[in-house]
Amino acid sequence: MSNNKHIFQVGFFTGISRALGFVRDVLIANIMGAGFLSDIFLTAFRLPNMFRDWLGEGALNVAFVPMFGEHKGKKSQAAYFASNAFSWLMLGLLFITILMLIFMPLVIMGIAPGFAATPDKTELTILISRIMFGYVLLVCGMAFLSGILNAYREFAIAAAMPALTNVFMIGGLLFAAVSVSVPVSVLFILSFAVLLSGIVQIIILWRRLKNRNFGLRLIRPRLTPKMKILFKRIGIGFIGTGFYQISMIVGIFIASFQVGAVSWLYYADRMVQLPFAMIGL
């Protein structure tokens, strides 16, 4: 009965999140259409989500959660192992974020070379991508905290968190629809809505761990034998989870040469992902 309860909780909140995501995409399509603005936002939004899928919810959790499960019976050891892994994660993501902010023009030219035909489109994509890339630190941190809670069989709160991003984005889109007269402003409203949702999610999950008296904290990262094993498993996980992300980037690369094509591919993919996510995941 206990497992059935957890399966129902995860399925219910995943379903809610995907339904809200569908509403979000309908609003994006209605407010921004499939063209200049939507291409910019969906390309910029793809970058942090790629790292979330690839690292936060992919390779990291696949490697970390089983290893953490070996320690969770001894609370002090579990807290140290989690704190060390979390500190390495934040250090690595901070380094990646700084590099991406510096080299974002090259990144955008690399993944969406077709945007170069419209300089304004390229410049806006770079700016929005820089704003939104801070979400990587937040969403990967959220995935890490969710993994710890899952190891302690707390599934509901972790499963509910992705829905918050959609709630904030829907709120931002509705606000933009009734109060914004300059279409480009929608991009900035959505970008900051995404960042704010990540901050709220981190606060909620961190407080939940604190209420459990779990001593997760940022410490000086140490390369222990356990960390070496974790890094090796993450590397293997990167290979296993990376092919889908690469295919998405290739899709953006090809579609960038036709105005609106990035949006067409995104909307079509979301239609496919809705039943897959609600039933398969």
PDB file of C-alpha atoms in Angstrom:
ATOM      1  CA  MET A   1       0.000   0.000   0.000  1.00  0.00           C
ATOM      2  CA  SER A   2       2.840   2.376   0.835  1.00  0.00           C
ATOM      3  CA  ASN A   3       4.418   2.006  -2.618  1.00  0.00           C
ATOM      4  CA  ASN A   4       1.032   2.486  -4.282  1.00  0.00           C
ATOM      5  CA  LYS A   5       0.635   5.728  -2.311  1.00  0.00           C
ATOM      6  CA  HIS A   6       4.018   7.010  -3.478  1.00  0.00           C
ATOM      7  CA  ILE A   7       3.331   6.009  -7.083  1.00  0.00           C
ATOM      8  CA  PHE A   8       0.013   7.857  -6.944  1.00  0.00           C
ATOM      9  CA  GLN A   9       1.630  10.961  -5.441  1.00  0.00           C
ATOM     10  CA  VAL A  10       4.387  11.146  -8.042  1.00  0.00           C
ATOM     11  CA  GLY A  11       1.963  10.396 -10.868  1.00  0.00           C
ATOM     12  CA  PHE A  12      -0.553  12.955  -9.640  1.00  0.00           C
ATOM     13  CA  PHE A  13       1.906  15.828  -9.256  1.00  0.00           C
ATOM     14  CA  THR A  14       3.718  14.931 -12.486  1.00  0.00           C
ATOM     15  CA  GLY A  15       0.362  14.998 -14.249  1.00  0.00           C
ATOM     16  CA  ILE A  16      -0.475  18.383 -12.724  1.00  0.00           C
ATOM     17  CA  SER A  17       2.910  19.751 -13.776  1.00  0.00           C
ATOM     18  CA  ARG A  18       2.550  18.508 -17.351  1.00  0.00           C
ATOM     19  CA  ALA A  19      -1.002  19.828 -17.620  1.00  0.00           C
ATOM     20  CA  LEU A  20       0.191  23.240 -16.414  1.00  0.00           C
ATOM     21  CA  GLY A  21       3.092  22.984 -18.851  1.00  0.00           C
ATOM     22  CA  PHE A  22       0.607  22.442 -21.659  1.00  0.00           C
ATOM     23  CA  VAL A  23      -1.343  25.536 -20.545  1.00  0.00           C
ATOM     24  CA  ARG A  24       1.948  27.452 -20.446  1.00  0.00           C
ATOM     25  CA  ASP A  25       2.797  26.394 -23.998  1.00  0.00           C
ATOM     26  CA  VAL A  26      -0.674  27.331 -25.251  1.00  0.00           C
ATOM     27  CA  LEU A  27      -0.214  30.800 -23.743  1.00  0.00           C
ATOM     28  CA  ILE A  28       3.268  31.145 -25.256  1.00  0.00           C
ATOM     29  CA  ALA A  29       1.846  30.179 -28.652  1.00  0.00           C
ATOM     30  CA  ASN A  30      -1.055  32.622 -28.328  1.00  0.00           C
ATOM     31  CA  ILE A  31       0.957  35.561 -26.968  1.00  0.00           C
ATOM     32  CA  MET A  32       4.243  35.152 -28.868  1.00  0.00           C
ATOM     33  CA  GLY A  33       3.113  32.989 -31.766  1.00  0.00           C
ATOM     34  CA  ALA A  34       5.716  31.128 -33.807  1.00  0.00           C
ATOM     35  CA  GLY A  35       8.262  33.649 -34.976  1.00  0.00           C
ATOM     36  CA  PHE A  36      10.816  36.208 -33.847  1.00  0.00           C
ATOM     37  CA  LEU A  37       9.967  36.375 -30.108  1.00  0.00           C
ATOM     38  CA  SER A  38       9.098  32.726 -29.552  1.00  0.00           C
ATOM     39  CA  ASP A  39      12.249  31.539 -31.347  1.00  0.00           C
ATOM     40  CA  ILE A  40      14.362  33.714 -29.026  1.00  0.00           C
ATOM     41  CA  PHE A  41      12.688  32.583 -25.830  1.00  0.00           C
ATOM     42  CA  LEU A  42      12.536  28.878 -26.678  1.00  0.00           C
ATOM     43  CA  THR A  43      16.210  28.823 -27.709  1.00  0.00           C
ATOM     44  CA  ALA A  44      17.270  30.614 -24.505  1.00  0.00           C
ATOM     45  CA  PHE A  45      14.988  28.395 -22.389  1.00  0.00           C
ATOM     46  CA  ARG A  46      16.487  25.277 -23.954  1.00  0.00           C
ATOM     47  CA  LEU A  47      19.955  25.921 -22.515  1.00  0.00           C
ATOM     48  CA  PRO A  48      19.197  25.706 -18.747  1.00  0.00           C
ATOM     49  CA  ASN A  49      16.727  22.888 -19.360  1.00  0.00           C
ATOM     50  CA  MET A  50      19.382  20.962 -21.238  1.00  0.00           C
ATOM     51  CA  PHE A  51      21.689  21.124 -18.211  1.00  0.00           C
ATOM     52  CA  ARG A  52      18.783  20.243 -15.901  1.00  0.00           C
ATOM     53  CA  ASP A  53      17.889  17.140 -17.919  1.00  0.00           C
ATOM     54  CA  TRP A  54      21.494  16.206 -18.600  1.00  0.00           C
ATOM     55  CA  LEU A  55      22.992  16.804 -15.173  1.00  0.00           C
ATOM     56  CA  GLY A  56      20.431  17.634 -12.475  1.00  0.00           C
ATOM     57  CA  GLU A  57      17.719  15.094 -13.236  1.00  0.00           C
ATOM     58  CA  GLY A  58      19.881  12.831 -15.350  1.00  0.00           C
ATOM     59  CA  ALA A  59      23.451  11.814 -14.680  1.00  0.00           C
ATOM     60  CA  LEU A  60      23.732  13.323 -11.184  1.00  0.00           C
ATOM     61  CA  ASN A  61      20.649  11.775  -9.616  1.00  0.00           C
ATOM     62  CA  VAL A  62      21.227   8.435 -11.307  1.00  0.00           C
ATOM     63  CA  ALA A  63      24.693   8.333  -9.739  1.00  0.00           C
ATOM     64  CA  PHE A  64      24.084  10.173  -6.459  1.00  0.00           C
ATOM     65  CA  VAL A  65      20.840   8.707  -5.095  1.00  0.00           C
ATOM     66  CA  PRO A  66      22.008   5.034  -4.941  1.00  0.00           C
ATOM     67  CA  MET A  67      25.288   6.076  -3.290  1.00  0.00           C
ATOM     68  CA  PHE A  68      23.462   8.325  -0.851  1.00  0.00           C
ATOM     69  CA  GLY A  69      21.140   5.425  -0.011  1.00  0.00           C
ATOM     70  CA  GLU A  70      24.153   3.480   1.250  1.00  0.00           C
ATOM     71  CA  HIS A  71      24.807   6.204   3.854  1.00  0.00           C
ATOM     72  CA  LYS A  72      21.342   7.319   4.892  1.00  0.00           C
ATOM     73  CA  GLY A  73      21.176   4.925   7.856  1.00  0.00           C
ATOM     74  CA  LYS A  74      24.030   6.889   9.454  1.00  0.00           C
ATOM     75  CA  LYS A  75      22.852  10.483   9.511  1.00  0.00           C
ATOM     76  CA  SER A  76      26.198  12.196  10.057  1.00  0.00           C
ATOM     77  CA  GLN A  77      27.887  10.255   7.250  1.00  0.00           C
ATOM     78  CA  ALA A  78      24.913  10.879   4.955  1.00  0.00           C
ATOM     79  CA  ALA A  79      24.973  14.618   5.699  1.00  0.00           C
ATOM     80  CA  TYR A  80      28.719  14.873   5.026  1.00  0.00           C
ATOM     81  CA  PHE A  81      28.526  12.873   1.788  1.00  0.00           C
ATOM     82  CA  ALA A  82      25.557  14.940   0.575  1.00  0.00           C
ATOM     83  CA  SER A  83      27.185  18.235   1.609  1.00  0.00           C
ATOM     84  CA  ASN A  84      30.418  17.348  -0.168  1.00  0.00           C
ATOM     85  CA  ALA A  85      28.584  16.298  -3.338  1.00  0.00           C
ATOM     86  CA  PHE A  86      26.360  19.394  -3.181  1.00  0.00           C
ATOM     87  CA  SER A  87      29.379  21.670  -2.768  1.00  0.00           C
ATOM     88  CA  TRP A  88      31.114  20.085  -5.755  1.00  0.00           C
ATOM     89  CA  LEU A  89      27.904  20.471  -7.751  1.00  0.00           C
ATOM     90  CA  MET A  90      27.527  24.160  -6.921  1.00  0.00           C
ATOM     91  CA  LEU A  91      31.222  24.836  -7.605  1.00  0.00           C
ATOM     92  CA  GLY A  92      31.046  23.083 -10.963  1.00  0.00           C
ATOM     93  CA  LEU A  93      27.809  24.801 -11.958  1.00  0.00           C
ATOM     94  CA  LEU A  94      29.152  28.193 -10.905  1.00  0.00           C
ATOM     95  CA  PHE A  95      32.194  27.624 -13.114  1.00  0.00           C
ATOM     96  CA  ILE A  96      29.972  26.539 -16.039  1.00  0.00           C
ATOM     97  CA  THR A  97      27.657  29.516 -15.517  1.00  0.00           C
ATOM     98  CA  ILE A  98      30.533  32.024 -15.560  1.00  0.00           C
ATOM     99  CA  LEU A  99      31.941  30.464 -18.733  1.00  0.00           C
ATOM    100  CA  MET A 100      28.522  30.493 -20.387  1.00  0.00           C
ATOM    101  CA  LEU A 101      27.922  34.139 -19.486  1.00  0.00           C
ATOM    102  CA  ILE A 102      31.282  35.104 -20.966  1.00  0.00           C
ATOM    103  CA  PHE A 103      31.044  32.991 -24.103  1.00  0.00           C
ATOM    104  CA  MET A 104      27.267  33.170 -24.678  1.00  0.00           C
ATOM    105  CA  PRO A 105      27.703  34.966 -28.054  1.00  0.00           C
ATOM    106  CA  LEU A 106      29.779  32.034 -29.312  1.00  0.00           C
ATOM    107  CA  VAL A 107      27.340  29.504 -27.825  1.00  0.00           C
ATOM    108  CA  ILE A 108      24.349  31.105 -29.548  1.00  0.00           C
ATOM    109  CA  MET A 109      26.217  31.329 -32.837  1.00  0.00           C
ATOM    110  CA  GLY A 110      27.106  27.670 -32.430  1.00  0.00           C
ATOM    111  CA  ILE A 111      23.624  26.324 -31.685  1.00  0.00           C
ATOM    112  CA  ALA A 112      21.548  28.821 -33.710  1.00  0.00           C
ATOM    113  CA  PRO A 113      23.739  30.131 -36.557  1.00  0.00           C
ATOM    114  CA  GLY A 114      20.683  31.009 -38.617  1.00  0.00           C
ATOM    115  CA  PHE A 115      19.847  33.826 -36.199  1.00  0.00           C
ATOM    116  CA  ALA A 116      22.903  35.713 -37.496  1.00  0.00           C
ATOM    117  CA  ALA A 117      20.864  36.790 -40.522  1.00  0.00           C
ATOM    118  CA  THR A 118      18.920  39.037 -38.109  1.00  0.00           C
ATOM    119  CA  PRO A 119      21.408  40.814 -35.797  1.00  0.00           C
ATOM    120  CA  ASP A 120      18.665  42.044 -33.435  1.00  0.00           C
ATOM    121  CA  LYS A 121      17.494  38.458 -32.980  1.00  0.00           C
ATOM    122  CA  THR A 122      20.998  37.273 -32.141  1.00  0.00           C
ATOM    123  CA  GLU A 123      21.606  40.085 -29.631  1.00  0.00           C
ATOM    124  CA  LEU A 124      18.286  39.516 -27.868  1.00  0.00           C
ATOM    125  CA  THR A 125      18.859  35.767 -27.726  1.00  0.00           C
ATOM    126  CA  ILE A 126      22.273  36.319 -26.116  1.00  0.00           C
ATOM    127  CA  LEU A 127      20.817  38.729 -23.547  1.00  0.00           C
ATOM    128  CA  ILE A 128      17.837  36.546 -22.623  1.00  0.00           C
ATOM    129  CA  SER A 129      20.073  33.454 -22.477  1.00  0.00           C
ATOM    130  CA  ARG A 130      22.435  35.209 -20.066  1.00  0.00           C
ATOM    131  CA  ILE A 131      19.556  36.207 -17.799  1.00  0.00           C
ATOM    132  CA  MET A 132      17.983  32.781 -17.831  1.00  0.00           C
ATOM    133  CA  PHE A 133      21.149  30.729 -17.473  1.00  0.00           C
ATOM    134  CA  GLY A 134      21.256  31.523 -13.761  1.00  0.00           C
ATOM    135  CA  TYR A 135      18.344  29.091 -13.538  1.00  0.00           C
ATOM    136  CA  VAL A 136      20.849  26.257 -14.053  1.00  0.00           C
ATOM    137  CA  LEU A 137      22.248  26.662 -10.522  1.00  0.00           C
ATOM    138  CA  LEU A 138      18.741  26.729  -9.071  1.00  0.00           C
ATOM    139  CA  VAL A 139      17.144  23.883 -11.000  1.00  0.00           C
ATOM    140  CA  CYS A 140      20.110  21.511 -10.614  1.00  0.00           C
ATOM    141  CA  GLY A 141      20.236  22.343  -6.896  1.00  0.00           C
ATOM    142  CA  MET A 142      16.523  21.610  -6.715  1.00  0.00           C
ATOM    143  CA  ALA A 143      17.024  18.242  -8.427  1.00  0.00           C
ATOM    144  CA  PHE A 144      19.782  17.408  -5.923  1.00  0.00           C
ATOM    145  CA  LEU A 145      17.617  18.292  -2.893  1.00  0.00           C
ATOM    146  CA  SER A 146      14.729  16.344  -4.398  1.00  0.00           C
ATOM    147  CA  GLY A 147      16.994  13.310  -4.732  1.00  0.00           C
ATOM    148  CA  ILE A 148      17.802  13.427  -1.004  1.00  0.00           C
ATOM    149  CA  LEU A 149      14.118  13.661  -0.103  1.00  0.00           C
ATOM    150  CA  ASN A 150      13.299  10.789  -2.465  1.00  0.00           C
ATOM    151  CA  ALA A 151      15.923   8.658  -0.714  1.00  0.00           C
ATOM    152  CA  TYR A 152      13.985   9.263   2.523  1.00  0.00           C
ATOM    153  CA  ARG A 153      10.752   8.288   0.725  1.00  0.00           C
ATOM    154  CA  GLU A 154       9.398  11.815   0.562  1.00  0.00           C
ATOM    155  CA  PHE A 155       8.156  11.948  -2.991  1.00  0.00           C
ATOM    156  CA  ALA A 156       5.193  14.331  -3.017  1.00  0.00           C
ATOM    157  CA  ILE A 157       6.980  17.622  -2.315  1.00  0.00           C
ATOM    158  CA  ALA A 158       9.770  16.851  -4.788  1.00  0.00           C
ATOM    159  CA  ALA A 159       7.299  15.816  -7.489  1.00  0.00           C
ATOM    160  CA  ALA A 160       5.285  19.008  -6.954  1.00  0.00           C
ATOM    161  CA  MET A 161       8.207  21.394  -7.477  1.00  0.00           C
ATOM    162  CA  PRO A 162       8.330  21.421 -11.308  1.00  0.00           C
ATOM    163  CA  ALA A 163       4.710  22.596 -11.336  1.00  0.00           C
ATOM    164  CA  LEU A 164       5.818  25.813  -9.641  1.00  0.00           C
ATOM    165  CA  THR A 165       7.918  26.821 -12.639  1.00  0.00           C
ATOM    166  CA  ASN A 166       4.853  26.492 -14.841  1.00  0.00           C
ATOM    167  CA  VAL A 167       2.727  28.432 -12.351  1.00  0.00           C
ATOM    168  CA  PHE A 168       5.208  31.328 -12.322  1.00  0.00           C
ATOM    169  CA  MET A 169       5.513  31.310 -16.107  1.00  0.00           C
ATOM    170  CA  ILE A 170       1.734  31.238 -16.563  1.00  0.00           C
ATOM    171  CA  GLY A 171       1.469  34.148 -14.132  1.00  0.00           C
ATOM    172  CA  GLY A 172       4.123  36.049 -16.077  1.00  0.00           C
ATOM    173  CA  LEU A 173       2.397  35.389 -19.393  1.00  0.00           C
ATOM    174  CA  LEU A 174      -1.007  36.509 -18.077  1.00  0.00           C
ATOM    175  CA  PHE A 175       0.557  39.635 -16.587  1.00  0.00           C
ATOM    176  CA  ALA A 176       2.274  40.402 -19.898  1.00  0.00           C
ATOM    177  CA  ALA A 177      -0.930  39.803 -21.862  1.00  0.00           C
ATOM    178  CA  VAL A 178      -2.908  42.439 -19.951  1.00  0.00           C
ATOM    179  CA  SER A 179      -0.278  45.042 -19.082  1.00  0.00           C
ATOM    180  CA  VAL A 180       2.591  45.048 -21.597  1.00  0.00           C
ATOM    181  CA  SER A 181       2.449  47.147 -24.738  1.00  0.00           C
ATOM    182  CA  VAL A 182       5.987  46.408 -25.972  1.00  0.00           C
ATOM    183  CA  PRO A 183       6.106  42.764 -27.207  1.00  0.00           C
ATOM    184  CA  VAL A 184       9.826  42.345 -26.433  1.00  0.00           C
ATOM    185  CA  SER A 185       9.059  42.952 -22.726  1.00  0.00           C
ATOM    186  CA  VAL A 186       7.396  39.533 -22.598  1.00  0.00           C
ATOM    187  CA  LEU A 187      10.839  37.928 -22.952  1.00  0.00           C
ATOM    188  CA  PHE A 188      12.180  39.697 -19.869  1.00  0.00           C
ATOM    189  CA  ILE A 189       9.047  39.015 -17.794  1.00  0.00           C
ATOM    190  CA  LEU A 190       9.239  35.300 -18.598  1.00  0.00           C
ATOM    191  CA  SER A 191      12.974  35.145 -17.920  1.00  0.00           C
ATOM    192  CA  PHE A 192      12.634  36.667 -14.457  1.00  0.00           C
ATOM    193  CA  ALA A 193       9.564  34.496 -13.743  1.00  0.00           C
ATOM    194  CA  VAL A 194      11.707  31.407 -14.421  1.00  0.00           C
ATOM    195  CA  LEU A 195      14.473  32.664 -12.103  1.00  0.00           C
ATOM    196  CA  LEU A 196      11.999  33.525  -9.333  1.00  0.00           C
ATOM    197  CA  SER A 197      10.404  30.089  -9.548  1.00  0.00           C
ATOM    198  CA  GLY A 198      13.816  28.465  -9.073  1.00  0.00           C
ATOM    199  CA  ILE A 199      14.537  30.562  -5.970  1.00  0.00           C
ATOM    200  CA  VAL A 200      11.168  29.637  -4.434  1.00  0.00           C
ATOM    201  CA  GLN A 201      11.687  25.931  -5.143  1.00  0.00           C
ATOM    202  CA  ILE A 202      15.144  25.918  -3.551  1.00  0.00           C
ATOM    203  CA  ILE A 203      13.790  27.677  -0.438  1.00  0.00           C
ATOM    204  CA  ILE A 204      10.903  25.201  -0.067  1.00  0.00           C
ATOM    205  CA  LEU A 205      13.077  22.098  -0.434  1.00  0.00           C
ATOM    206  CA  TRP A 206      15.878  23.465   1.748  1.00  0.00           C
ATOM    207  CA  ARG A 207      13.378  24.253   4.532  1.00  0.00           C
ATOM    208  CA  ARG A 208      11.936  20.752   4.237  1.00  0.00           C
ATOM    209  CA  LEU A 209      15.383  19.230   4.725  1.00  0.00           C
ATOM    210  CA  LYS A 210      16.021  21.589   7.617  1.00  0.00           C
ATOM    211  CA  ASN A 211      12.759  20.465   9.242  1.00  0.00           C
ATOM    212  CA  ARG A 212      14.066  16.909   9.014  1.00  0.00           C
ATOM    213  CA  ASN A 213      17.193  18.084  10.885  1.00  0.00           C
ATOM    214  CA  PHE A 214      19.298  17.031   7.922  1.00  0.00           C
ATOM    215  CA  GLY A 215      22.575  18.941   8.077  1.00  0.00           C
ATOM    216  CA  LEU A 216      23.091  19.777   4.417  1.00  0.00           C
ATOM    217  CA  ARG A 217      25.405  22.743   3.973  1.00  0.00           C
ATOM    218  CA  LEU A 218      28.002  24.197   1.651  1.00  0.00           C
ATOM    219  CA  ILE A 219      31.470  23.075   2.688  1.00  0.00           C
ATOM    220  CA  ARG A 220      34.961  23.088   1.224  1.00  0.00           C
ATOM    221  CA  PRO A 221      34.764  20.381  -1.476  1.00  0.00           C
ATOM    222  CA  ARG A 222      37.062  17.435  -0.879  1.00  0.00           C
ATOM    223  CA  LEU A 223      38.039  14.802  -3.445  1.00  0.00           C
ATOM    224  CA  THR A 224      37.362  11.721  -1.340  1.00  0.00           C
ATOM    225  CA  PRO A 225      37.335   8.166  -2.747  1.00  0.00           C
ATOM    226  CA  LYS A 226      33.514   8.306  -2.707  1.00  0.00           C
ATOM    227  CA  MET A 227      33.576  11.492  -4.770  1.00  0.00           C
ATOM    228  CA  LYS A 228      35.872   9.845  -7.324  1.00  0.00           C
ATOM    229  CA  ILE A 229      33.376   7.007  -7.684  1.00  0.00           C
ATOM    230  CA  LEU A 230      30.522   9.511  -7.957  1.00  0.00           C
ATOM    231  CA  PHE A 231      32.305  11.497 -10.677  1.00  0.00           C
ATOM    232  CA  LYS A 232      33.018   8.308 -12.615  1.00  0.00           C
ATOM    233  CA  ARG A 233      29.356   7.293 -12.492  1.00  0.00           C
ATOM    234  CA  ILE A 234      28.249  10.792 -13.472  1.00  0.00           C
ATOM    235  CA  GLY A 235      30.551  10.598 -16.492  1.00  0.00           C
ATOM    236  CA  ILE A 236      28.961   7.317 -17.544  1.00  0.00           C
ATOM    237  CA  GLY A 237      25.518   8.825 -16.964  1.00  0.00           C
ATOM    238  CA  PHE A 238      26.404  11.793 -19.161  1.00  0.00           C
ATOM    239  CA  ILE A 239      26.935   9.447 -22.077  1.00  0.00           C
ATOM    240  CA  GLY A 240      23.660   7.653 -21.445  1.00  0.00           C
ATOM    241  CA  THR A 241      21.504  10.770 -21.038  1.00  0.00           C
ATOM    242  CA  GLY A 242      23.261  13.057 -23.506  1.00  0.00           C
ATOM    243  CA  PHE A 243      22.000  11.757 -26.847  1.00  0.00           C
ATOM    244  CA  TYR A 244      18.518  13.267 -26.511  1.00  0.00           C
ATOM    245  CA  GLN A 245      19.967  16.661 -25.543  1.00  0.00           C
ATOM    246  CA  ILE A 246      22.322  16.570 -28.526  1.00  0.00           C
ATOM    247  CA  SER A 247      19.416  15.789 -30.844  1.00  0.00           C
ATOM    248  CA  MET A 248      17.524  18.810 -29.472  1.00  0.00           C
ATOM    249  CA  ILE A 249      20.508  21.092 -30.114  1.00  0.00           C
ATOM    250  CA  VAL A 250      20.869  19.703 -33.639  1.00  0.00           C
ATOM    251  CA  GLY A 251      17.170  20.451 -34.176  1.00  0.00           C
ATOM    252  CA  ILE A 252      17.627  24.086 -33.084  1.00  0.00           C
ATOM    253  CA  PHE A 253      20.764  24.369 -35.258  1.00  0.00           C
ATOM    254  CA  ILE A 254      18.885  23.318 -38.399  1.00  0.00           C
ATOM    255  CA  ALA A 255      15.649  25.156 -37.566  1.00  0.00           C
ATOM    256  CA  SER A 256      17.383  28.464 -36.813  1.00  0.00           C
ATOM    257  CA  PHE A 257      17.699  29.199 -40.537  1.00  0.00           C
ATOM    258  CA  GLN A 258      13.916  29.492 -40.916  1.00  0.00           C
ATOM    259  CA  VAL A 259      11.994  32.065 -38.863  1.00  0.00           C
ATOM    260  CA  GLY A 260       9.475  30.274 -36.655  1.00  0.00           C
ATOM    261  CA  ALA A 261      10.891  26.784 -37.218  1.00  0.00           C
ATOM    262  CA  VAL A 262      12.415  26.560 -33.713  1.00  0.00           C
ATOM    263  CA  SER A 263       8.923  27.229 -32.351  1.00  0.00           C
ATOM    264  CA  TRP A 264       7.256  24.739 -34.704  1.00  0.00           C
ATOM    265  CA  LEU A 265       9.579  21.969 -33.525  1.00  0.00           C
ATOM    266  CA  TYR A 266       9.082  22.918 -29.861  1.00  0.00           C
ATOM    267  CA  TYR A 267       5.288  22.936 -30.027  1.00  0.00           C
ATOM    268  CA  ALA A 268       5.237  19.629 -31.905  1.00  0.00           C
ATOM    269  CA  ASP A 269       7.605  18.026 -29.398  1.00  0.00           C
ATOM    270  CA  ARG A 270       5.476  19.240 -26.464  1.00  0.00           C
ATOM    271  CA  MET A 271       2.416  17.555 -27.974  1.00  0.00           C
ATOM    272  CA  VAL A 272       4.345  14.272 -28.072  1.00  0.00           C
ATOM    273  CA  GLN A 273       5.824  14.740 -24.589  1.00  0.00           C
ATOM    274  CA  LEU A 274       2.468  15.358 -22.860  1.00  0.00           C
ATOM    275  CA  PRO A 275       1.127  11.761 -22.940  1.00  0.00           C
ATOM    276  CA  PHE A 276       4.637  10.319 -22.599  1.00  0.00           C
ATOM    277  CA  ALA A 277       5.321  12.302 -19.429  1.00  0.00           C
ATOM    278  CA  MET A 278       1.919  11.752 -17.818  1.00  0.00           C
ATOM    279  CA  ILE A 279       1.865   7.992 -18.450  1.00  0.00           C
ATOM    280  CA  GLY A 280       5.412   6.830 -19.138  1.00  0.00           C
ATOM    281  CA  LEU A 281       7.357   8.812 -16.544  1.00  0.00           C
TER     282      LEU A 281
END
